PDB file of C-alpha atoms in Angstrom:
ATOM      1  CA  MET A  17      -0.020   0.058  -0.084  1.00 49.00           C
ATOM      2  CA  GLY A  18       1.543   3.313  -1.049  1.00 65.00           C
ATOM      3  CA  PHE A  19       1.819   6.168   1.378  1.00 70.00           C
ATOM      4  CA  ARG A  20      -0.181   8.309  -0.772  1.00 75.00           C
ATOM      5  CA  VAL A  21      -3.209   5.838  -0.559  1.00 84.00           C
ATOM      6  CA  ILE A  22      -2.846   6.086   3.170  1.00 84.00           C
ATOM      7  CA  LYS A  23      -2.720   9.773   3.293  1.00 81.00           C
ATOM      8  CA  THR A  24      -5.924   9.836   1.229  1.00 85.00           C
ATOM      9  CA  ALA A  25      -7.896   7.544   3.510  1.00 89.00           C
ATOM     10  CA  ILE A  26      -6.812   9.677   6.434  1.00 88.00           C
ATOM     11  CA  ALA A  27      -7.792  13.130   4.564  1.00 87.00           C
ATOM     12  CA  ALA A  28     -11.179  11.391   3.698  1.00 89.00           C
ATOM     13  CA  LEU A  29     -12.091  10.270   7.014  1.00 90.00           C
ATOM     14  CA  MET A  30     -11.186  13.434   8.518  1.00 90.00           C
ATOM     15  CA  ALA A  31     -13.251  15.409   6.250  1.00 90.00           C
ATOM     16  CA  VAL A  32     -16.192  13.220   6.574  1.00 92.00           C
ATOM     17  CA  LEU A  33     -16.341  13.327  10.191  1.00 92.00           C
ATOM     18  CA  ILE A  34     -15.791  17.074  10.408  1.00 93.00           C
ATOM     19  CA  ALA A  35     -18.506  17.643   8.119  1.00 91.00           C
ATOM     20  CA  ASP A  36     -20.858  15.452  10.071  1.00 89.00           C
ATOM     21  CA  GLY A  37     -19.904  16.985  13.185  1.00 91.00           C
ATOM     22  CA  LEU A  38     -20.809  20.271  12.024  1.00 91.00           C
ATOM     23  CA  GLY A  39     -23.986  18.764  10.806  1.00 90.00           C
ATOM     24  CA  VAL A  40     -23.155  19.991   7.140  1.00 89.00           C
ATOM     25  CA  PRO A  41     -25.306  18.022   4.540  1.00 89.00           C
ATOM     26  CA  GLY A  42     -23.698  15.651   2.264  1.00 86.00           C
ATOM     27  CA  ALA A  43     -20.716  14.786   4.533  1.00 87.00           C
ATOM     28  CA  THR A  44     -19.439  12.157   2.110  1.00 89.00           C
ATOM     29  CA  SER A  45     -18.866  14.830  -0.534  1.00 88.00           C
ATOM     30  CA  ALA A  46     -16.510  16.493   1.613  1.00 88.00           C
ATOM     31  CA  GLY A  47     -14.404  13.269   1.667  1.00 89.00           C
ATOM     32  CA  LEU A  48     -14.559  13.006  -1.960  1.00 88.00           C
ATOM     33  CA  LEU A  49     -13.115  16.617  -2.296  1.00 87.00           C
ATOM     34  CA  ALA A  50     -10.545  15.456   0.091  1.00 88.00           C
ATOM     35  CA  ILE A  51      -9.599  12.536  -2.105  1.00 88.00           C
ATOM     36  CA  LEU A  52      -9.288  14.948  -5.136  1.00 84.00           C
ATOM     37  CA  GLY A  53      -6.991  17.367  -3.000  1.00 82.00           C
ATOM     38  CA  VAL A  54      -4.453  14.979  -1.729  1.00 81.00           C
ATOM     39  CA  ASP A  55      -1.201  15.426  -3.852  1.00 76.00           C
ATOM     40  CA  VAL A  56       2.340  14.134  -3.910  1.00 70.00           C
ATOM     41  CA  THR A  57       4.298  17.365  -2.492  1.00 71.00           C
ATOM     42  CA  ARG A  58       3.560  20.315  -0.144  1.00 72.00           C
ATOM     43  CA  LYS A  59       4.257  23.312  -2.673  1.00 71.00           C
ATOM     44  CA  ARG A  60       2.174  21.147  -5.383  1.00 74.00           C
ATOM     45  CA  SER A  61      -0.330  20.698  -2.710  1.00 77.00           C
ATOM     46  CA  ILE A  62      -0.877  24.511  -1.882  1.00 80.00           C
ATOM     47  CA  ARG A  63      -0.919  25.300  -5.762  1.00 81.00           C
ATOM     48  CA  THR A  64      -3.578  22.773  -6.877  1.00 83.00           C
ATOM     49  CA  ILE A  65      -5.908  23.019  -3.735  1.00 86.00           C
ATOM     50  CA  SER A  66      -6.102  26.801  -4.238  1.00 87.00           C
ATOM     51  CA  ALA A  67      -6.860  26.135  -7.953  1.00 88.00           C
ATOM     52  CA  ARG A  68      -9.553  23.711  -7.016  1.00 89.00           C
ATOM     53  CA  PHE A  69     -11.056  25.911  -4.334  1.00 90.00           C
ATOM     54  CA  PHE A  70     -11.030  29.128  -6.469  1.00 91.00           C
ATOM     55  CA  ALA A  71     -12.284  27.260  -9.677  1.00 91.00           C
ATOM     56  CA  SER A  72     -15.368  25.862  -7.664  1.00 91.00           C
ATOM     57  CA  VAL A  73     -16.140  29.478  -6.752  1.00 92.00           C
ATOM     58  CA  VAL A  74     -16.164  30.414 -10.352  1.00 92.00           C
ATOM     59  CA  GLY A  75     -17.873  27.299 -11.375  1.00 92.00           C
ATOM     60  CA  LEU A  76     -20.544  28.012  -8.676  1.00 92.00           C
ATOM     61  CA  LEU A  77     -21.028  31.641  -9.803  1.00 92.00           C
ATOM     62  CA  PHE A  78     -21.646  30.531 -13.618  1.00 92.00           C
ATOM     63  CA  ALA A  79     -23.944  27.596 -12.409  1.00 91.00           C
ATOM     64  CA  SER A  80     -26.014  29.968 -10.226  1.00 92.00           C
ATOM     65  CA  VAL A  81     -26.681  32.210 -13.117  1.00 92.00           C
ATOM     66  CA  LEU A  82     -27.504  29.342 -15.632  1.00 93.00           C
ATOM     67  CA  PHE A  83     -29.387  27.171 -13.317  1.00 91.00           C
ATOM     68  CA  ASP A  84     -31.476  30.407 -12.234  1.00 89.00           C
ATOM     69  CA  VAL A  85     -32.105  31.557 -15.758  1.00 91.00           C
ATOM     70  CA  PHE A  86     -32.685  28.018 -17.865  1.00 91.00           C
ATOM     71  CA  GLY A  87     -33.215  25.828 -14.958  1.00 91.00           C
ATOM     72  CA  PHE A  88     -32.225  22.308 -14.232  1.00 91.00           C
ATOM     73  CA  HIS A  89     -31.846  20.696 -17.660  1.00 92.00           C
ATOM     74  CA  TYR A  90     -29.168  18.552 -18.927  1.00 92.00           C
ATOM     75  CA  TRP A  91     -28.405  20.652 -21.844  1.00 93.00           C
ATOM     76  CA  VAL A  92     -27.621  23.449 -19.234  1.00 92.00           C
ATOM     77  CA  LEU A  93     -24.671  21.354 -18.120  1.00 92.00           C
ATOM     78  CA  ALA A  94     -23.282  21.519 -21.637  1.00 93.00           C
ATOM     79  CA  LEU A  95     -23.893  25.277 -21.725  1.00 94.00           C
ATOM     80  CA  TYR A  96     -22.109  25.628 -18.482  1.00 93.00           C
ATOM     81  CA  ILE A  97     -18.960  23.383 -19.707  1.00 93.00           C
ATOM     82  CA  LEU A  98     -18.825  25.849 -22.797  1.00 94.00           C
ATOM     83  CA  THR A  99     -18.882  28.928 -20.889  1.00 93.00           C
ATOM     84  CA  ALA A 100     -17.255  28.260 -17.395  1.00 92.00           C
ATOM     85  CA  PHE A 101     -14.399  26.146 -18.621  1.00 93.00           C
ATOM     86  CA  PRO A 102     -12.724  28.641 -20.711  1.00 93.00           C
ATOM     87  CA  VAL A 103     -13.012  31.352 -17.938  1.00 93.00           C
ATOM     88  CA  ILE A 104     -11.519  28.974 -15.335  1.00 92.00           C
ATOM     89  CA  VAL A 105      -8.461  28.282 -17.526  1.00 91.00           C
ATOM     90  CA  ARG A 106      -7.943  31.879 -18.423  1.00 91.00           C
ATOM     91  CA  VAL A 107      -8.023  33.002 -14.617  1.00 89.00           C
ATOM     92  CA  GLY A 108      -5.476  30.271 -14.011  1.00 88.00           C
ATOM     93  CA  PHE A 109      -7.357  27.566 -12.323  1.00 89.00           C
ATOM     94  CA  LYS A 110      -7.238  24.795 -14.992  1.00 88.00           C
ATOM     95  CA  GLU A 111      -6.336  22.263 -12.280  1.00 85.00           C
ATOM     96  CA  GLY A 112      -9.821  22.827 -10.521  1.00 87.00           C
ATOM     97  CA  ILE A 113     -11.694  22.044 -13.301  1.00 90.00           C
ATOM     98  CA  VAL A 114     -12.669  18.424 -12.402  1.00 89.00           C
ATOM     99  CA  THR A 115     -13.349  19.651  -8.866  1.00 88.00           C
ATOM    100  CA  GLY A 116     -15.396  22.617  -9.642  1.00 89.00           C
ATOM    101  CA  SER A 117     -17.561  20.414 -12.176  1.00 90.00           C
ATOM    102  CA  VAL A 118     -18.183  17.905  -9.222  1.00 89.00           C
ATOM    103  CA  VAL A 119     -19.556  20.895  -7.144  1.00 90.00           C
ATOM    104  CA  VAL A 120     -21.697  22.036  -9.667  1.00 92.00           C
ATOM    105  CA  PHE A 121     -22.979  18.647 -10.694  1.00 91.00           C
ATOM    106  CA  ARG A 122     -23.881  18.101  -6.990  1.00 88.00           C
ATOM    107  CA  VAL A 123     -25.876  21.338  -6.962  1.00 90.00           C
ATOM    108  CA  PHE A 124     -27.608  20.210 -10.237  1.00 91.00           C
ATOM    109  CA  SER A 125     -28.752  17.075  -8.998  1.00 88.00           C
ATOM    110  CA  GLY A 126     -30.314  18.697  -5.823  1.00 87.00           C
ATOM    111  CA  GLY A 127     -32.455  20.757  -8.366  1.00 88.00           C
ATOM    112  CA  VAL A 128     -32.333  23.795  -6.036  1.00 88.00           C
ATOM    113  CA  ILE A 129     -30.053  26.968  -6.329  1.00 87.00           C
ATOM    114  CA  ASP A 130     -30.310  29.606  -3.410  1.00 88.00           C
ATOM    115  CA  ALA A 131     -28.093  31.043  -0.775  1.00 88.00           C
ATOM    116  CA  GLU A 132     -28.141  27.690   1.741  1.00 89.00           C
ATOM    117  CA  VAL A 133     -27.061  25.494  -1.252  1.00 89.00           C
ATOM    118  CA  LEU A 134     -24.182  27.725  -2.134  1.00 90.00           C
ATOM    119  CA  LEU A 135     -23.146  28.133   1.351  1.00 92.00           C
ATOM    120  CA  THR A 136     -23.218  24.350   1.939  1.00 91.00           C
ATOM    121  CA  GLN A 137     -21.134  23.753  -1.080  1.00 91.00           C
ATOM    122  CA  LEU A 138     -18.794  26.428   0.391  1.00 92.00           C
ATOM    123  CA  TRP A 139     -18.625  24.564   3.647  1.00 93.00           C
ATOM    124  CA  LEU A 140     -17.814  21.295   1.775  1.00 92.00           C
ATOM    125  CA  LEU A 141     -15.213  22.981  -0.070  1.00 91.00           C
ATOM    126  CA  LEU A 142     -13.366  24.442   2.831  1.00 92.00           C
ATOM    127  CA  ILE A 143     -13.594  21.106   4.845  1.00 92.00           C
ATOM    128  CA  GLY A 144     -12.688  18.711   2.170  1.00 90.00           C
ATOM    129  CA  LEU A 145      -9.841  20.672   0.481  1.00 89.00           C
ATOM    130  CA  GLY A 146      -8.823  21.999   3.924  1.00 89.00           C
ATOM    131  CA  SER A 147      -8.364  18.330   5.295  1.00 89.00           C
ATOM    132  CA  ALA A 148      -6.397  17.335   2.416  1.00 87.00           C
ATOM    133  CA  MET A 149      -4.175  20.513   2.831  1.00 86.00           C
ATOM    134  CA  VAL A 150      -3.651  19.655   6.341  1.00 87.00           C
ATOM    135  CA  VAL A 151      -2.690  15.851   5.731  1.00 84.00           C
ATOM    136  CA  ASN A 152      -0.466  17.244   2.754  1.00 79.00           C
ATOM    137  CA  LEU A 153       1.520  19.738   4.900  1.00 77.00           C
ATOM    138  CA  ALA A 154       1.309  17.364   8.062  1.00 76.00           C
ATOM    139  CA  TYR A 155       3.881  14.785   6.515  1.00 64.00           C
ATOM    140  CA  MET A 156       5.835  14.035   3.442  1.00 62.00           C
ATOM    141  CA  PRO A 157       8.163  11.051   3.124  1.00 60.00           C
ATOM    142  CA  ARG A 158      11.824  12.349   3.296  1.00 64.00           C
ATOM    143  CA  THR A 159      13.971  11.380   0.197  1.00 66.00           C
ATOM    144  CA  ASP A 160      17.575  11.912   1.801  1.00 71.00           C
ATOM    145  CA  ASN A 161      18.328   8.284   1.944  1.00 78.00           C
ATOM    146  CA  THR A 162      17.055   7.862  -1.699  1.00 83.00           C
ATOM    147  CA  MET A 163      19.325  10.418  -3.066  1.00 83.00           C
ATOM    148  CA  LEU A 164      22.194   9.176  -1.063  1.00 85.00           C
ATOM    149  CA  GLU A 165      21.631   5.860  -2.526  1.00 89.00           C
ATOM    150  CA  ILE A 166      21.550   7.489  -6.113  1.00 90.00           C
ATOM    151  CA  ARG A 167      24.380   9.781  -5.389  1.00 89.00           C
ATOM    152  CA  GLN A 168      26.728   6.446  -4.340  1.00 89.00           C
ATOM    153  CA  ARG A 169      25.690   4.798  -7.391  1.00 92.00           C
ATOM    154  CA  ILE A 170      26.774   7.634  -9.484  1.00 92.00           C
ATOM    155  CA  ASP A 171      30.027   7.867  -7.522  1.00 90.00           C
ATOM    156  CA  GLN A 172      30.810   4.227  -8.123  1.00 92.00           C
ATOM    157  CA  THR A 173      29.815   4.461 -11.583  1.00 93.00           C
ATOM    158  CA  PHE A 174      31.992   7.166 -12.414  1.00 93.00           C
ATOM    159  CA  SER A 175      34.754   5.499 -10.929  1.00 92.00           C
ATOM    160  CA  VAL A 176      34.316   2.533 -13.260  1.00 92.00           C
ATOM    161  CA  ILE A 177      34.123   4.797 -16.213  1.00 93.00           C
ATOM    162  CA  PHE A 178      37.523   6.310 -15.061  1.00 91.00           C
ATOM    163  CA  THR A 179      39.080   2.859 -14.637  1.00 91.00           C
ATOM    164  CA  ARG A 180      37.967   2.159 -17.982  1.00 90.00           C
ATOM    165  CA  ILE A 181      39.270   5.267 -19.598  1.00 88.00           C
ATOM    166  CA  ALA A 182      42.942   4.383 -18.060  1.00 88.00           C
ATOM    167  CA  GLN A 183      42.753   0.967 -19.125  1.00 87.00           C
ATOM    168  CA  THR A 184      41.942   2.508 -22.934  1.00 85.00           C
ATOM    169  CA  LEU A 185      44.867   4.914 -22.840  1.00 83.00           C
ATOM    170  CA  ARG A 186      47.015   1.983 -21.887  1.00 83.00           C
ATOM    171  CA  ASN A 187      45.822  -0.324 -24.633  1.00 83.00           C
ATOM    172  CA  PRO A 188      44.075   1.548 -27.522  1.00 75.00           C
ATOM    173  CA  ASP A 189      42.656  -2.100 -28.471  1.00 74.00           C
ATOM    174  CA  TYR A 190      40.845  -2.565 -25.299  1.00 75.00           C
ATOM    175  CA  GLY A 191      37.187  -3.320 -25.757  1.00 71.00           C
ATOM    176  CA  TRP A 192      34.990  -1.235 -23.657  1.00 77.00           C
ATOM    177  CA  ASP A 193      31.346  -1.098 -24.620  1.00 78.00           C
ATOM    178  CA  GLY A 194      30.455   1.989 -22.571  1.00 78.00           C
ATOM    179  CA  SER A 195      27.410   0.795 -20.883  1.00 86.00           C
ATOM    180  CA  GLU A 196      28.457   2.540 -17.511  1.00 90.00           C
ATOM    181  CA  MET A 197      27.964   5.800 -19.282  1.00 90.00           C
ATOM    182  CA  ILE A 198      24.186   4.946 -20.100  1.00 91.00           C
ATOM    183  CA  ALA A 199      23.734   3.845 -16.396  1.00 92.00           C
ATOM    184  CA  ALA A 200      25.345   7.241 -14.942  1.00 92.00           C
ATOM    185  CA  ASP A 201      22.888   9.216 -17.447  1.00 92.00           C
ATOM    186  CA  GLN A 202      19.837   7.056 -16.054  1.00 93.00           C
ATOM    187  CA  ALA A 203      21.186   7.467 -12.271  1.00 93.00           C
ATOM    188  CA  ILE A 204      21.528  11.288 -12.665  1.00 92.00           C
ATOM    189  CA  ALA A 205      18.159  11.803 -14.495  1.00 92.00           C
ATOM    190  CA  LYS A 206      16.565   9.868 -11.540  1.00 90.00           C
ATOM    191  CA  GLY A 207      18.575  12.009  -9.062  1.00 89.00           C
ATOM    192  CA  ILE A 208      17.481  15.374 -10.486  1.00 88.00           C
ATOM    193  CA  SER A 209      13.893  13.985 -10.478  1.00 84.00           C
ATOM    194  CA  GLU A 210      14.222  13.243  -6.501  1.00 82.00           C
ATOM    195  CA  ALA A 211      15.799  16.573  -5.662  1.00 82.00           C
ATOM    196  CA  GLY A 212      13.131  18.144  -7.462  1.00 79.00           C
ATOM    197  CA  ARG A 213      10.553  16.491  -5.625  1.00 76.00           C
ATOM    198  CA  SER A 214      12.425  17.116  -2.401  1.00 74.00           C
ATOM    199  CA  LEU A 215      12.373  20.901  -3.038  1.00 70.00           C
ATOM    200  CA  GLU A 216       8.543  21.043  -3.792  1.00 67.00           C
ATOM    201  CA  ASN A 217       8.133  19.452  -0.247  1.00 65.00           C
ATOM    202  CA  GLN A 218      10.258  22.057   1.175  1.00 64.00           C
ATOM    203  CA  VAL A 219       8.055  25.333   1.707  1.00 56.00           C
ATOM    204  CA  LEU A 220       9.918  27.151   4.184  1.00 56.00           C
ATOM    205  CA  HIS A 221      13.978  27.585   3.678  1.00 55.00           C
ATOM    206  CA  PRO A 222      14.476  25.314   0.797  1.00 54.00           C
ATOM    207  CA  ARG A 223      17.953  23.807   0.556  1.00 67.00           C
ATOM    208  CA  GLU A 224      19.133  23.089  -3.232  1.00 70.00           C
ATOM    209  CA  ASP A 225      22.289  21.260  -2.254  1.00 76.00           C
ATOM    210  CA  TRP A 226      20.953  17.982  -3.908  1.00 80.00           C
ATOM    211  CA  LYS A 227      19.868  19.661  -7.079  1.00 81.00           C
ATOM    212  CA  VAL A 228      23.156  21.482  -7.276  1.00 83.00           C
ATOM    213  CA  TYR A 229      25.066  18.273  -6.961  1.00 85.00           C
ATOM    214  CA  PHE A 230      23.068  16.139  -9.632  1.00 88.00           C
ATOM    215  CA  TYR A 231      23.129  19.118 -12.107  1.00 87.00           C
ATOM    216  CA  MET A 232      27.105  18.976 -11.429  1.00 88.00           C
ATOM    217  CA  ARG A 233      27.300  15.568 -12.175  1.00 89.00           C
ATOM    218  CA  ARG A 234      25.327  16.055 -15.314  1.00 91.00           C
ATOM    219  CA  GLN A 235      27.968  18.729 -16.328  1.00 90.00           C
ATOM    220  CA  GLN A 236      30.556  16.327 -15.695  1.00 90.00           C
ATOM    221  CA  LEU A 237      28.935  13.591 -17.381  1.00 92.00           C
ATOM    222  CA  ASP A 238      28.645  15.820 -20.580  1.00 92.00           C
ATOM    223  CA  SER A 239      32.369  16.371 -20.213  1.00 90.00           C
ATOM    224  CA  ILE A 240      33.294  12.826 -20.053  1.00 91.00           C
ATOM    225  CA  GLN A 241      31.375  12.412 -23.147  1.00 90.00           C
ATOM    226  CA  ASN A 242      33.867  14.758 -24.754  1.00 89.00           C
ATOM    227  CA  MET A 243      36.671  12.760 -23.312  1.00 88.00           C
ATOM    228  CA  MET A 244      35.388   9.581 -24.765  1.00 86.00           C
ATOM    229  CA  GLN A 245      35.449  11.280 -28.272  1.00 85.00           C
ATOM    230  CA  LEU A 246      38.932  12.205 -28.010  1.00 83.00           C
ATOM    231  CA  ILE A 247      39.797   8.747 -26.627  1.00 82.00           C
ATOM    232  CA  SER A 248      38.340   7.553 -29.921  1.00 79.00           C
ATOM    233  CA  GLN A 249      41.220   9.220 -31.940  1.00 76.00           C
ATOM    234  CA  MET A 250      43.994   7.752 -30.075  1.00 71.00           C
ATOM    235  CA  TYR A 251      44.950   4.457 -31.965  1.00 65.00           C
ATOM    236  CA  LEU A 252      48.649   4.302 -31.174  1.00 64.00           C
ATOM    237  CA  HIS A 253      50.120   3.794 -27.664  1.00 68.00           C
ATOM    238  CA  MET A 254      52.085   6.632 -26.460  1.00 70.00           C
ATOM    239  CA  PRO A 255      53.997   7.470 -23.434  1.00 70.00           C
ATOM    240  CA  GLN A 256      52.103  10.646 -22.744  1.00 76.00           C
ATOM    241  CA  ALA A 257      48.887   8.308 -22.758  1.00 78.00           C
ATOM    242  CA  GLU A 258      50.360   6.433 -19.762  1.00 80.00           C
ATOM    243  CA  LEU A 259      50.794   9.628 -17.838  1.00 81.00           C
ATOM    244  CA  VAL A 260      47.167  10.582 -18.340  1.00 84.00           C
ATOM    245  CA  ALA A 261      46.025   7.016 -17.599  1.00 85.00           C
ATOM    246  CA  GLU A 262      47.583   7.694 -14.058  1.00 87.00           C
ATOM    247  CA  LEU A 263      45.606  10.855 -13.641  1.00 85.00           C
ATOM    248  CA  PHE A 264      42.259   8.851 -14.539  1.00 87.00           C
ATOM    249  CA  GLU A 265      43.270   5.922 -11.969  1.00 88.00           C
ATOM    250  CA  GLN A 266      43.812   8.666  -9.346  1.00 87.00           C
ATOM    251  CA  LEU A 267      40.583  10.347 -10.168  1.00 87.00           C
ATOM    252  CA  SER A 268      38.626   6.932  -9.823  1.00 89.00           C
ATOM    253  CA  VAL A 269      39.693   6.991  -6.228  1.00 87.00           C
ATOM    254  CA  ASP A 270      39.194  10.632  -5.669  1.00 85.00           C
ATOM    255  CA  VAL A 271      35.477  10.645  -7.142  1.00 86.00           C
ATOM    256  CA  VAL A 272      34.203   8.274  -4.216  1.00 82.00           C
ATOM    257  CA  THR A 273      35.645  10.393  -1.358  1.00 79.00           C
ATOM    258  CA  GLU A 274      33.754  12.915   0.704  1.00 68.00           C
ATOM    259  CA  HIS A 275      35.409  15.792  -0.335  1.00 73.00           C
ATOM    260  CA  TYR A 276      37.472  17.436  -3.041  1.00 71.00           C
ATOM    261  CA  THR A 277      41.169  16.047  -2.499  1.00 73.00           C
ATOM    262  CA  GLY A 278      42.789  18.296  -5.025  1.00 74.00           C
ATOM    263  CA  ARG A 279      45.107  15.308  -5.804  1.00 81.00           C
ATOM    264  CA  THR A 280      44.086  14.633  -9.409  1.00 82.00           C
ATOM    265  CA  GLU A 281      44.375  18.447 -10.106  1.00 80.00           C
ATOM    266  CA  LYS A 282      47.855  18.487  -8.696  1.00 82.00           C
ATOM    267  CA  LEU A 283      48.883  15.491 -10.652  1.00 82.00           C
ATOM    268  CA  LEU A 284      47.659  16.950 -13.751  1.00 80.00           C
ATOM    269  CA  GLN A 285      49.904  20.097 -13.419  1.00 80.00           C
ATOM    270  CA  GLN A 286      52.743  17.931 -13.029  1.00 82.00           C
ATOM    271  CA  VAL A 287      51.686  15.927 -16.204  1.00 76.00           C
ATOM    272  CA  ASP A 288      51.280  19.323 -18.042  1.00 74.00           C
ATOM    273  CA  GLU A 289      54.913  20.452 -17.132  1.00 76.00           C
ATOM    274  CA  LYS A 290      56.191  17.054 -18.230  1.00 72.00           C
ATOM    275  CA  PHE A 291      54.455  17.609 -21.795  1.00 68.00           C
ATOM    276  CA  ARG A 292      56.052  20.735 -22.045  1.00 70.00           C
ATOM    277  CA  GLU A 293      59.774  19.128 -21.522  1.00 66.00           C
ATOM    278  CA  MET A 294      59.210  16.506 -24.221  1.00 66.00           C
ATOM    279  CA  ASP A 295      60.121  16.910 -27.779  1.00 66.00           C
ATOM    280  CA  LEU A 296      57.951  17.801 -30.485  1.00 69.00           C
ATOM    281  CA  PRO A 297      56.233  15.089 -32.563  1.00 62.00           C
ATOM    282  CA  ALA A 298      58.209  13.276 -35.265  1.00 62.00           C
ATOM    283  CA  THR A 299      55.353  12.050 -37.486  1.00 70.00           C
ATOM    284  CA  ARG A 300      51.856  12.965 -38.397  1.00 76.00           C
ATOM    285  CA  GLU A 301      50.454   9.846 -36.618  1.00 70.00           C
ATOM    286  CA  GLU A 302      52.120  10.792 -33.651  1.00 66.00           C
ATOM    287  CA  PHE A 303      51.327  14.564 -33.633  1.00 74.00           C
ATOM    288  CA  GLU A 304      47.494  13.413 -34.220  1.00 74.00           C
ATOM    289  CA  VAL A 305      47.332  11.256 -30.845  1.00 72.00           C
ATOM    290  CA  ARG A 306      49.446  13.477 -28.823  1.00 74.00           C
ATOM    291  CA  SER A 307      47.137  16.396 -29.835  1.00 81.00           C
ATOM    292  CA  ALA A 308      44.181  14.281 -28.682  1.00 81.00           C
ATOM    293  CA  ILE A 309      45.822  13.488 -25.457  1.00 80.00           C
ATOM    294  CA  LEU A 310      46.687  17.159 -24.713  1.00 81.00           C
ATOM    295  CA  GLN A 311      42.729  18.031 -25.316  1.00 86.00           C
ATOM    296  CA  LEU A 312      41.866  15.205 -23.168  1.00 84.00           C
ATOM    297  CA  SER A 313      43.899  16.725 -20.391  1.00 84.00           C
ATOM    298  CA  ARG A 314      42.167  20.179 -20.810  1.00 86.00           C
ATOM    299  CA  GLU A 315      38.927  18.595 -20.912  1.00 88.00           C
ATOM    300  CA  LEU A 316      39.906  16.655 -17.757  1.00 86.00           C
ATOM    301  CA  LEU A 317      40.932  20.297 -16.322  1.00 86.00           C
ATOM    302  CA  GLN A 318      37.548  21.482 -17.187  1.00 87.00           C
ATOM    303  CA  TYR A 319      36.080  18.423 -15.196  1.00 87.00           C
ATOM    304  CA  LEU A 320      37.882  19.349 -12.201  1.00 86.00           C
ATOM    305  CA  LYS A 321      36.878  22.987 -12.234  1.00 84.00           C
ATOM    306  CA  ILE A 322      32.988  21.969 -12.171  1.00 84.00           C
ATOM    307  CA  ALA A 323      33.641  19.797  -9.072  1.00 79.00           C
ATOM    308  CA  LYS A 324      35.583  22.695  -7.105  1.00 74.00           C
ATOM    309  CA  LYS A 325      32.966  24.810  -8.361  1.00 70.00           C
ATOM    310  CA  ASP A 326      29.887  23.029  -6.991  1.00 58.00           C
ATOM    311  CA  LYS A 327      30.416  20.458  -4.272  1.00 51.00           C
ATOM    312  CA  ALA A 328      27.975  17.858  -3.482  1.00 44.00           C
ATOM    313  CA  PRO A 329      26.129  17.750  -0.218  1.00 41.00           C
ATOM    314  CA  ALA A 330      26.757  15.447   2.623  1.00 41.00           C
ATOM    315  CA  PRO A 331      23.559  13.792   3.408  1.00 43.00           C
ATOM    316  CA  VAL A 332      23.489  13.688   7.075  1.00 40.00           C
ATOM    317  CA  ASP A 333      26.515  15.636   8.867  1.00 41.00           C
ATOM    318  CA  LEU A 334      26.524  18.606   6.363  1.00 35.00           C
ATOM    319  CA  LYS A 335      30.263  17.819   5.354  1.00 40.00           C
ATOM    320  CA  GLN A 336      30.906  19.129   1.687  1.00 40.00           C
ATOM    321  CA  ALA A 337      30.984  16.514  -0.737  1.00 41.00           C
ATOM    322  CA  GLU A 338      33.584  14.731  -2.946  1.00 44.00           C
ATOM    323  CA  ALA A 339      35.603  15.952  -6.323  1.00 48.00           C
TER     324      ALA A 339
END
């Protein structure tokens, strides 16, 4: 049984009991309105419940005029839809069309339109949607553990990717299908989705740490894809490739640590100095491969800059996250 189902049951029961306790006719209708009002996040709940309430008020105003002028005929319901729906959408309460229709059709079933009927519907709206609002704001499941699991999966996948890159640099004939790239992309997409949901549940003082982290990983994955294109141009084994392979081996360790170590960056600086001391390429093939290796080191530097700029969040103790 899903948590949303449990919340829906609580909200519906609360609405029915309150309406019945206050002596409002049609207490079960308050329960139905509560069911329509339960949502997945706090912020979305505030938006949708507000839209449903005001859409219902607008709908009742239109219905009052139409039923009073034309009477309670089935074709008047069609006229209500043709006239009220466009106005409700135009004023920004589109999400409340269904709720408003439920209220109007209930009035139509009663066959009477007067101040008492309208007041009763308003009471049912306040009780039903209010109960849903209370339940929605009272508790939403925390997603920190879920995002921590996704983060660890991404970090481990990145570590494997860097190990595979190092192996490819040492042996251009090494066979790698790149499946980890797809896995990392899927995990990052899920992380971004979970981070967005978490923000929707933080009404006051929202923290965007997780969102920043997953978008950082998205940028870094784009950088890794650029690296893959450069690696595909390295068809010869070169001493320079061995040096860069050591960088990626170090990065495969750093990426799973809890903070930015700077070890790979320092090692990259040392490798750049060695590159400057080496003789120029003697053949066209050597020039092409060494050029790709040099561009790869520049892309790696860009990856590290992204890590330094946007550190990932620690899930519990608020430490800064890994490189």
